[in-house]
PDB file of C-alpha atoms in Angstrom:
ATOM      1  CA  MET A   1      -3.992 142.515  80.168  1.00 51.00           C
ATOM      2  CA  PRO A   2      -2.970 143.447  82.864  1.00 54.00           C
ATOM      3  CA  ILE A   3      -3.656 142.911  85.855  1.00 55.00           C
ATOM      4  CA  ALA A   4      -6.361 145.653  87.405  1.00 56.00           C
ATOM      5  CA  ALA A   5      -5.779 147.493  90.614  1.00 70.00           C
ATOM      6  CA  ALA A   6      -3.633 145.859  92.978  1.00 89.00           C
ATOM      7  CA  PRO A   7      -5.463 141.813  93.585  1.00 96.00           C
ATOM      8  CA  SER A   8      -6.532 141.049  97.889  1.00 96.00           C
ATOM      9  CA  SER A   9      -4.830 139.875  99.238  1.00 96.00           C
ATOM     10  CA  THR A  10      -7.062 136.462  99.151  1.00 97.00           C
ATOM     11  CA  ALA A  11      -5.859 136.528  95.441  1.00 97.00           C
ATOM     12  CA  ILE A  12      -2.724 137.406  96.906  1.00 98.00           C
ATOM     13  CA  ASP A  13      -2.808 134.436  98.558  1.00 98.00           C
ATOM     14  CA  THR A  14      -4.054 132.123  95.301  1.00 98.00           C
ATOM     15  CA  PHE A  15      -1.416 133.440  94.061  1.00 98.00           C
ATOM     16  CA  LEU A  16       0.813 132.299  96.399  1.00 98.00           C
ATOM     17  CA  ALA A  17      -0.371 128.592  97.095  1.00 98.00           C
ATOM     18  CA  ALA A  18       0.164 127.681  93.272  1.00 98.00           C
ATOM     19  CA  VAL A  19       4.612 128.987  94.240  1.00 98.00           C
ATOM     20  CA  LYS A  20       6.293 125.914  94.739  1.00 98.00           C
ATOM     21  CA  PHE A  21       9.338 128.079  96.430  1.00 98.00           C
ATOM     22  CA  ASP A  22      12.684 126.103  96.778  1.00 97.00           C
ATOM     23  CA  ALA A  23      15.126 125.198  99.970  1.00 96.00           C
ATOM     24  CA  GLN A  24      16.146 128.447 100.644  1.00 97.00           C
ATOM     25  CA  GLY A  25      12.549 130.226 100.663  1.00 98.00           C
ATOM     26  CA  LEU A  26      13.282 131.064  96.234  1.00 98.00           C
ATOM     27  CA  VAL A  27      11.471 131.021  93.112  1.00 98.00           C
ATOM     28  CA  PRO A  28      13.077 132.104  89.990  1.00 98.00           C
ATOM     29  CA  ALA A  29      11.576 134.732  88.026  1.00 98.00           C
ATOM     30  CA  ILE A  30      11.742 135.866  84.226  1.00 98.00           C
ATOM     31  CA  ALA A  31      11.071 139.276  83.713  1.00 98.00           C
ATOM     32  CA  GLN A  32       9.631 140.722  80.154  1.00 98.00           C
ATOM     33  CA  GLN A  33       9.026 143.592  78.815  1.00 98.00           C
ATOM     34  CA  HIS A  34       5.104 143.055  77.914  1.00 98.00           C
ATOM     35  CA  ASP A  35       5.080 144.835  74.561  1.00 98.00           C
ATOM     36  CA  THR A  36       8.011 143.169  72.056  1.00 98.00           C
ATOM     37  CA  GLY A  37       8.764 140.560  73.612  1.00 98.00           C
ATOM     38  CA  GLU A  38      12.087 140.637  75.100  1.00 98.00           C
ATOM     39  CA  VAL A  39      13.256 138.412  77.810  1.00 98.00           C
ATOM     40  CA  LEU A  40      15.552 141.288  79.661  1.00 98.00           C
ATOM     41  CA  MET A  41      16.644 139.430  82.442  1.00 98.00           C
ATOM     42  CA  MET A  42      15.598 136.768  85.508  1.00 98.00           C
ATOM     43  CA  ALA A  43      15.630 137.210  89.284  1.00 98.00           C
ATOM     44  CA  TRP A  44      15.190 135.381  92.287  1.00 98.00           C
ATOM     45  CA  MET A  45      11.923 136.051  94.259  1.00 98.00           C
ATOM     46  CA  ASN A  46      11.055 135.116  97.716  1.00 98.00           C
ATOM     47  CA  ARG A  47       7.513 134.956  99.328  1.00 98.00           C
ATOM     48  CA  ALA A  48       7.379 138.925 100.344  1.00 98.00           C
ATOM     49  CA  ALA A  49       9.087 140.635  97.056  1.00 98.00           C
ATOM     50  CA  VAL A  50       5.892 138.182  95.581  1.00 98.00           C
ATOM     51  CA  VAL A  51       2.897 139.496  97.317  1.00 98.00           C
ATOM     52  CA  GLU A  52       4.585 143.173  96.647  1.00 98.00           C
ATOM     53  CA  THR A  53       5.186 143.310  93.667  1.00 98.00           C
ATOM     54  CA  LEU A  54       1.512 141.833  93.310  1.00 98.00           C
ATOM     55  CA  SER A  55       0.233 144.634  95.925  1.00 97.00           C
ATOM     56  CA  THR A  56       2.125 147.038  95.135  1.00 97.00           C
ATOM     57  CA  GLY A  57       2.801 146.859  89.852  1.00 97.00           C
ATOM     58  CA  ARG A  58       5.674 146.956  90.938  1.00 98.00           C
ATOM     59  CA  VAL A  59       8.607 144.675  90.843  1.00 98.00           C
ATOM     60  CA  CYS A  60      10.916 143.301  93.787  1.00 98.00           C
ATOM     61  CA  TYR A  61      12.941 140.745  94.078  1.00 98.00           C
ATOM     62  CA  TRP A  62      14.985 139.199  96.604  1.00 98.00           C
ATOM     63  CA  SER A  63      18.640 139.875  96.070  1.00 97.00           C
ATOM     64  CA  ARG A  64      20.916 136.407  96.541  1.00 96.00           C
ATOM     65  CA  SER A  65      25.014 138.467  96.883  1.00 94.00           C
ATOM     66  CA  ARG A  66      22.877 141.027  99.582  1.00 95.00           C
ATOM     67  CA  GLN A  67      20.210 139.097 100.913  1.00 97.00           C
ATOM     68  CA  ALA A  68      17.596 141.793 101.382  1.00 97.00           C
ATOM     69  CA  PRO A  69      14.516 143.090  99.093  1.00 97.00           C
ATOM     70  CA  TRP A  70      15.873 144.257  95.904  1.00 97.00           C
ATOM     71  CA  ARG A  71      13.309 147.260  94.345  1.00 97.00           C
ATOM     72  CA  LYS A  72      14.271 146.260  90.821  1.00 96.00           C
ATOM     73  CA  GLY A  73      14.973 150.848  90.269  1.00 94.00           C
ATOM     74  CA  ASP A  74      15.644 151.132  93.600  1.00 93.00           C
ATOM     75  CA  THR A  75      18.926 153.208  92.413  1.00 89.00           C
ATOM     76  CA  SER A  76      19.087 153.349  89.088  1.00 90.00           C
ATOM     77  CA  GLY A  77      15.255 154.606  88.261  1.00 94.00           C
ATOM     78  CA  HIS A  78      14.503 152.412  85.742  1.00 96.00           C
ATOM     79  CA  VAL A  79      11.633 150.454  87.877  1.00 97.00           C
ATOM     80  CA  GLN A  80       9.844 147.790  86.116  1.00 98.00           C
ATOM     81  CA  THR A  81       6.080 148.174  86.185  1.00 98.00           C
ATOM     82  CA  LEU A  82       4.339 144.939  86.510  1.00 98.00           C
ATOM     83  CA  VAL A  83       1.671 143.840  83.561  1.00 98.00           C
ATOM     84  CA  ASP A  84       0.981 140.555  84.438  1.00 98.00           C
ATOM     85  CA  LEU A  85       2.698 137.798  86.427  1.00 98.00           C
ATOM     86  CA  ARG A  86       2.092 134.534  85.101  1.00 98.00           C
ATOM     87  CA  VAL A  87       3.170 130.901  87.410  1.00 98.00           C
ATOM     88  CA  ASP A  88       3.891 128.239  84.747  1.00 98.00           C
ATOM     89  CA  CYS A  89       3.402 124.012  84.985  1.00 98.00           C
ATOM     90  CA  ASP A  90       4.911 123.170  87.977  1.00 97.00           C
ATOM     91  CA  GLY A  91       4.076 125.954  89.951  1.00 98.00           C
ATOM     92  CA  ASP A  92       8.336 126.525  90.056  1.00 98.00           C
ATOM     93  CA  THR A  93       9.213 129.399  88.039  1.00 98.00           C
ATOM     94  CA  LEU A  94       7.683 132.213  87.536  1.00 98.00           C
ATOM     95  CA  LEU A  95       7.380 134.595  83.945  1.00 98.00           C
ATOM     96  CA  ALA A  96       6.665 138.792  84.703  1.00 98.00           C
ATOM     97  CA  LEU A  97       5.064 140.012  81.725  1.00 98.00           C
ATOM     98  CA  VAL A  98       6.563 143.953  82.820  1.00 98.00           C
ATOM     99  CA  ASP A  99       7.114 148.022  80.708  1.00 98.00           C
ATOM    100  CA  GLN A 100      10.823 148.492  81.623  1.00 98.00           C
ATOM    101  CA  THR A 101      11.762 151.952  82.930  1.00 97.00           C
ATOM    102  CA  GLY A 102      15.144 152.194  80.657  1.00 97.00           C
ATOM    103  CA  VAL A 103      17.816 149.565  81.016  1.00 97.00           C
ATOM    104  CA  ALA A 104      17.172 145.710  82.666  1.00 97.00           C
ATOM    105  CA  CYS A 105      20.421 145.351  82.716  1.00 97.00           C
ATOM    106  CA  HIS A 106      23.543 146.797  85.190  1.00 95.00           C
ATOM    107  CA  THR A 107      25.665 147.464  82.819  1.00 96.00           C
ATOM    108  CA  GLY A 108      23.996 149.539  81.031  1.00 97.00           C
ATOM    109  CA  ARG A 109      22.317 147.000  78.514  1.00 97.00           C
ATOM    110  CA  HIS A 110      18.960 146.923  78.010  1.00 98.00           C
ATOM    111  CA  ASN A 111      18.707 143.401  78.950  1.00 98.00           C
ATOM    112  CA  CYS A 112      21.230 141.167  80.927  1.00 98.00           C
ATOM    113  CA  PHE A 113      21.481 138.681  77.944  1.00 98.00           C
ATOM    114  CA  PHE A 114      23.465 139.786  75.743  1.00 98.00           C
ATOM    115  CA  ARG A 115      27.052 137.194  75.233  1.00 98.00           C
ATOM    116  CA  ALA A 116      26.793 134.786  72.640  1.00 98.00           C
ATOM    117  CA  LEU A 117      29.198 131.947  70.698  1.00 97.00           C
ATOM    118  CA  ARG A 118      29.737 134.201  67.258  1.00 96.00           C
ATOM    119  CA  GLY A 119      33.359 132.050  66.065  1.00 92.00           C
ATOM    120  CA  GLU A 120      34.717 131.781  67.904  1.00 92.00           C
ATOM    121  CA  GLY A 121      35.434 134.183  70.376  1.00 95.00           C
ATOM    122  CA  LEU A 122      31.982 134.756  73.033  1.00 97.00           C
ATOM    123  CA  GLU A 123      30.693 138.736  71.859  1.00 97.00           C
ATOM    124  CA  GLU A 124      28.545 141.472  73.573  1.00 98.00           C
ATOM    125  CA  ILE A 125      25.871 141.977  71.120  1.00 98.00           C
ATOM    126  CA  ALA A 126      24.485 144.533  71.978  1.00 97.00           C
ATOM    127  CA  PRO A 127      25.145 147.784  72.723  1.00 97.00           C
ATOM    128  CA  VAL A 128      26.003 149.696  75.838  1.00 97.00           C
ATOM    129  CA  VAL A 129      22.462 152.133  75.775  1.00 97.00           C
ATOM    130  CA  VAL A 130      22.893 153.855  79.446  1.00 95.00           C
ATOM    131  CA  ASP A 131      26.467 154.954  81.455  1.00 93.00           C
ATOM    132  CA  MET A 132      24.987 153.054  84.949  1.00 89.00           C
ATOM    133  CA  PRO A 133      27.459 154.070  87.894  1.00 77.00           C
ATOM    134  CA  ALA A 134      29.766 151.981  89.033  1.00 68.00           C
ATOM    135  CA  GLU A 135      27.824 150.694  92.680  1.00 59.00           C
ATOM    136  CA  SER A 136      24.440 150.712  90.763  1.00 63.00           C
ATOM    137  CA  ARG A 137      22.433 147.069  90.590  1.00 62.00           C
ATOM    138  CA  ALA A 138      20.640 148.554  88.457  1.00 60.00           C
TER     139      ALA A 138
ATOM    140  CA  MET B   1      21.163 135.149  63.210  1.00 51.00           C
ATOM    141  CA  PRO B   2      21.972 130.480  64.119  1.00 54.00           C
ATOM    142  CA  ILE B   3      25.126 129.649  65.374  1.00 55.00           C
ATOM    143  CA  ALA B   4      26.366 128.751  61.872  1.00 56.00           C
ATOM    144  CA  ALA B   5      26.717 125.342  61.830  1.00 70.00           C
ATOM    145  CA  ALA B   6      28.687 122.960  65.445  1.00 89.00           C
ATOM    146  CA  PRO B   7      30.799 125.454  67.405  1.00 96.00           C
ATOM    147  CA  SER B   8      34.073 124.324  67.796  1.00 96.00           C
ATOM    148  CA  SER B   9      35.278 122.522  71.309  1.00 96.00           C
ATOM    149  CA  THR B  10      37.562 125.532  71.936  1.00 97.00           C
ATOM    150  CA  ALA B  11      34.395 127.741  71.344  1.00 97.00           C
ATOM    151  CA  ILE B  12      32.437 125.833  73.163  1.00 98.00           C
ATOM    152  CA  ASP B  13      35.196 125.477  75.978  1.00 98.00           C
ATOM    153  CA  THR B  14      34.903 130.255  75.911  1.00 98.00           C
ATOM    154  CA  PHE B  15      31.235 130.093  76.311  1.00 98.00           C
ATOM    155  CA  LEU B  16      31.187 127.006  79.448  1.00 98.00           C
ATOM    156  CA  ALA B  17      34.215 129.208  80.938  1.00 98.00           C
ATOM    157  CA  ALA B  18      30.879 132.056  81.107  1.00 98.00           C
ATOM    158  CA  VAL B  19      29.079 130.025  82.254  1.00 98.00           C
ATOM    159  CA  LYS B  20      28.955 130.023  86.381  1.00 98.00           C
ATOM    160  CA  PHE B  21      26.627 126.876  87.892  1.00 98.00           C
ATOM    161  CA  ASP B  22      25.612 126.510  91.427  1.00 97.00           C
ATOM    162  CA  ALA B  23      26.470 124.565  93.821  1.00 96.00           C
ATOM    163  CA  GLN B  24      24.188 121.743  91.584  1.00 97.00           C
ATOM    164  CA  GLY B  25      26.265 122.853  89.163  1.00 98.00           C
ATOM    165  CA  LEU B  26      23.069 123.492  87.331  1.00 98.00           C
ATOM    166  CA  VAL B  27      22.292 126.962  85.543  1.00 98.00           C
ATOM    167  CA  PRO B  28      18.584 128.084  84.165  1.00 98.00           C
ATOM    168  CA  ALA B  29      17.667 127.468  80.941  1.00 98.00           C
ATOM    169  CA  ILE B  30      15.371 129.961  79.355  1.00 98.00           C
ATOM    170  CA  ALA B  31      13.701 128.981  76.428  1.00 98.00           C
ATOM    171  CA  GLN B  32      12.498 131.676  74.185  1.00 98.00           C
ATOM    172  CA  GLN B  33      11.125 131.028  70.394  1.00 98.00           C
ATOM    173  CA  HIS B  34      12.959 133.259  68.705  1.00 98.00           C
ATOM    174  CA  ASP B  35      11.010 134.284  65.538  1.00 98.00           C
ATOM    175  CA  THR B  36       7.699 135.582  67.932  1.00 98.00           C
ATOM    176  CA  GLY B  37       9.525 136.292  70.910  1.00 98.00           C
ATOM    177  CA  GLU B  38       7.111 134.118  73.013  1.00 98.00           C
ATOM    178  CA  VAL B  39       8.968 133.074  76.776  1.00 98.00           C
ATOM    179  CA  LEU B  40       8.286 129.258  76.203  1.00 98.00           C
ATOM    180  CA  MET B  41       9.261 127.992  79.537  1.00 98.00           C
ATOM    181  CA  MET B  42      12.788 127.410  82.386  1.00 98.00           C
ATOM    182  CA  ALA B  43      14.544 124.619  83.447  1.00 98.00           C
ATOM    183  CA  TRP B  44      17.968 123.798  84.189  1.00 98.00           C
ATOM    184  CA  MET B  45      21.417 122.534  82.301  1.00 98.00           C
ATOM    185  CA  ASN B  46      24.451 120.662  83.568  1.00 98.00           C
ATOM    186  CA  ARG B  47      27.902 121.805  82.300  1.00 98.00           C
ATOM    187  CA  ALA B  48      27.031 118.096  80.474  1.00 98.00           C
ATOM    188  CA  ALA B  49      23.954 119.979  78.660  1.00 98.00           C
ATOM    189  CA  VAL B  50      24.915 122.970  77.818  1.00 98.00           C
ATOM    190  CA  VAL B  51      27.984 121.148  76.041  1.00 98.00           C
ATOM    191  CA  GLU B  52      25.184 118.767  73.666  1.00 98.00           C
ATOM    192  CA  THR B  53      23.281 121.456  73.468  1.00 98.00           C
ATOM    193  CA  LEU B  54      25.835 123.458  71.306  1.00 98.00           C
ATOM    194  CA  SER B  55      27.600 120.640  69.145  1.00 97.00           C
ATOM    195  CA  THR B  56      24.052 119.179  68.348  1.00 97.00           C
ATOM    196  CA  GLY B  57      21.947 122.120  68.179  1.00 97.00           C
ATOM    197  CA  ARG B  58      19.415 120.581  69.841  1.00 97.00           C
ATOM    198  CA  VAL B  59      18.077 121.994  73.202  1.00 98.00           C
ATOM    199  CA  CYS B  60      19.415 119.120  75.828  1.00 98.00           C
ATOM    200  CA  TYR B  61      18.687 119.539  79.703  1.00 98.00           C
ATOM    201  CA  TRP B  62      19.360 118.252  83.546  1.00 98.00           C
ATOM    202  CA  SER B  63      16.002 116.606  84.516  1.00 97.00           C
ATOM    203  CA  ARG B  64      16.110 117.440  88.327  1.00 96.00           C
ATOM    204  CA  SER B  65      13.341 115.526  89.175  1.00 94.00           C
ATOM    205  CA  ARG B  66      14.376 112.550  86.820  1.00 95.00           C
ATOM    206  CA  GLN B  67      18.172 113.299  88.212  1.00 97.00           C
ATOM    207  CA  ALA B  68      19.460 112.083  84.296  1.00 97.00           C
ATOM    208  CA  PRO B  69      19.528 114.421  80.730  1.00 97.00           C
ATOM    209  CA  TRP B  70      16.379 115.586  79.321  1.00 97.00           C
ATOM    210  CA  ARG B  71      16.764 115.573  75.492  1.00 97.00           C
ATOM    211  CA  LYS B  72      13.574 117.729  74.478  1.00 96.00           C
ATOM    212  CA  GLY B  73      11.283 116.223  72.970  1.00 94.00           C
ATOM    213  CA  ASP B  74      12.976 112.518  73.074  1.00 93.00           C
ATOM    214  CA  THR B  75       8.923 111.075  74.070  1.00 88.00           C
ATOM    215  CA  SER B  76       7.627 113.018  72.889  1.00 90.00           C
ATOM    216  CA  GLY B  77       9.163 114.586  69.237  1.00 94.00           C
ATOM    217  CA  HIS B  78       8.008 118.273  71.115  1.00 96.00           C
ATOM    218  CA  VAL B  79      12.832 118.717  70.314  1.00 97.00           C
ATOM    219  CA  GLN B  80      13.512 122.422  70.228  1.00 98.00           C
ATOM    220  CA  THR B  81      15.824 123.472  67.574  1.00 98.00           C
ATOM    221  CA  LEU B  82      18.959 126.038  68.422  1.00 98.00           C
ATOM    222  CA  VAL B  83      18.443 128.785  66.867  1.00 98.00           C
ATOM    223  CA  ASP B  84      21.024 131.022  70.250  1.00 98.00           C
ATOM    224  CA  LEU B  85      22.359 130.403  73.516  1.00 98.00           C
ATOM    225  CA  ARG B  86      22.826 133.601  75.130  1.00 98.00           C
ATOM    226  CA  VAL B  87      24.653 133.973  79.019  1.00 98.00           C
ATOM    227  CA  ASP B  88      23.667 137.007  81.009  1.00 98.00           C
ATOM    228  CA  CYS B  89      25.596 139.679  82.699  1.00 98.00           C
ATOM    229  CA  ASP B  90      26.622 137.594  85.570  1.00 97.00           C
ATOM    230  CA  GLY B  91      26.662 134.236  83.697  1.00 98.00           C
ATOM    231  CA  ASP B  92      24.109 132.338  86.155  1.00 98.00           C
ATOM    232  CA  THR B  93      21.584 132.216  83.948  1.00 98.00           C
ATOM    233  CA  LEU B  94      21.355 131.143  79.810  1.00 98.00           C
ATOM    234  CA  LEU B  95      18.711 131.999  77.054  1.00 98.00           C
ATOM    235  CA  ALA B  96      18.347 130.152  74.500  1.00 98.00           C
ATOM    236  CA  LEU B  97      15.852 131.524  71.499  1.00 98.00           C
ATOM    237  CA  VAL B  98      14.863 127.831  69.353  1.00 98.00           C
ATOM    238  CA  ASP B  99      12.490 126.793  67.209  1.00 98.00           C
ATOM    239  CA  GLN B 100      10.043 124.883  68.637  1.00 98.00           C
ATOM    240  CA  THR B 101       9.034 121.543  67.271  1.00 97.00           C
ATOM    241  CA  GLY B 102       5.121 121.053  68.435  1.00 97.00           C
ATOM    242  CA  VAL B 103       4.681 122.533  72.211  1.00 97.00           C
ATOM    243  CA  ALA B 104       6.931 123.265  74.626  1.00 97.00           C
ATOM    244  CA  CYS B 105       4.967 122.117  77.835  1.00 97.00           C
ATOM    245  CA  HIS B 106       4.302 118.846  79.324  1.00 95.00           C
ATOM    246  CA  THR B 107       0.289 119.646  79.238  1.00 96.00           C
ATOM    247  CA  GLY B 108       0.341 120.083  75.519  1.00 96.00           C
ATOM    248  CA  ARG B 109       0.095 124.019  76.204  1.00 97.00           C
ATOM    249  CA  HIS B 110       2.224 126.259  73.975  1.00 98.00           C
ATOM    250  CA  ASN B 111       4.242 127.378  77.371  1.00 98.00           C
ATOM    251  CA  CYS B 112       4.480 126.453  80.744  1.00 98.00           C
ATOM    252  CA  PHE B 113       3.301 130.009  81.375  1.00 98.00           C
ATOM    253  CA  PHE B 114      -0.439 129.797  81.488  1.00 98.00           C
ATOM    254  CA  ARG B 115      -1.841 130.620  84.667  1.00 98.00           C
ATOM    255  CA  ALA B 116      -2.399 134.063  86.226  1.00 98.00           C
ATOM    256  CA  LEU B 117      -4.650 135.858  88.347  1.00 97.00           C
ATOM    257  CA  ARG B 118      -7.492 137.402  86.610  1.00 96.00           C
ATOM    258  CA  GLY B 119      -9.831 139.286  89.465  1.00 92.00           C
ATOM    259  CA  GLU B 120      -9.984 136.220  92.401  1.00 92.00           C
ATOM    260  CA  GLY B 121      -8.971 133.179  91.087  1.00 95.00           C
ATOM    261  CA  LEU B 122      -5.077 131.998  89.185  1.00 97.00           C
ATOM    262  CA  GLU B 123      -6.842 130.940  86.190  1.00 97.00           C
ATOM    263  CA  GLU B 124      -5.926 128.917  82.576  1.00 98.00           C
ATOM    264  CA  ILE B 125      -5.328 131.855  80.295  1.00 98.00           C
ATOM    265  CA  ALA B 126      -4.308 129.358  77.726  1.00 97.00           C
ATOM    266  CA  PRO B 127      -5.656 126.313  75.561  1.00 97.00           C
ATOM    267  CA  VAL B 128      -4.295 122.981  75.951  1.00 97.00           C
ATOM    268  CA  VAL B 129      -3.316 122.787  71.904  1.00 97.00           C
ATOM    269  CA  VAL B 130      -2.640 119.034  71.843  1.00 95.00           C
ATOM    270  CA  ASP B 131      -2.936 115.958  73.569  1.00 93.00           C
ATOM    271  CA  MET B 132       0.141 114.540  74.972  1.00 89.00           C
ATOM    272  CA  PRO B 133       0.624 111.151  76.833  1.00 77.00           C
ATOM    273  CA  ALA B 134      -0.331 111.725  80.228  1.00 68.00           C
ATOM    274  CA  GLU B 135       3.972 110.074  80.954  1.00 59.00           C
ATOM    275  CA  SER B 136       5.148 112.865  78.615  1.00 63.00           C
ATOM    276  CA  ARG B 137       7.374 115.136  80.127  1.00 61.00           C
ATOM    277  CA  ALA B 138       8.164 116.587  76.552  1.00 60.00           C
TER     278      ALA B 138
END
């Protein structure tokens, strides 16, 4: 159920009014592959990132480490095309259904959640599928 | 690929060492239904909640609003049984694969992400499926 073209600025304002940004002006956004259900990553959006994501249809976050807008895929080409943006009951978390080009994780794995307990150790349960540049932020 | 019984305290310590808790001692945890891929909710865990979740196999969060442990389902019966707990590449987000009893959302919807833009308005795109008590925190 993709968002039809770019929402109007009125519609974007309506969406923003439902979002509770935290004291840093940020809201966590979960990216999920729209057709497989795979949870790809979690990152943060500020108000401008939500506006850009909705208006361009390409997912944009706010990088807390760089304190700058993070247009996912700018350095790697691994962009996320927005399919739907949902806000939760409390307005403090977003779920972005996306179509991921390439891989979501800067390690070259398809998603970021590749470490889990197996027996006594933390294992990497997903393979590197793309050789990423050392400085890539995906 | 469920976690076999309760991990040892050594294994739990190994897991904890991979988690970067924030300045408030919390880490966001995404709950995903293990078989359907549905993203149910996002909440927060502190160190004790991670330990309890791993050692009991029942998902426990930290309630920021109540500043107390939140054993999901204590008031509603809608518990989450842990299937796998994963940590992301940066160690700052967890993904809990769970088996959700009943519904995840305190509104009585199956998941919390039920609001999205449709045309000019924010629509509720999922129905209430369980009549929840007014004060339930699910």
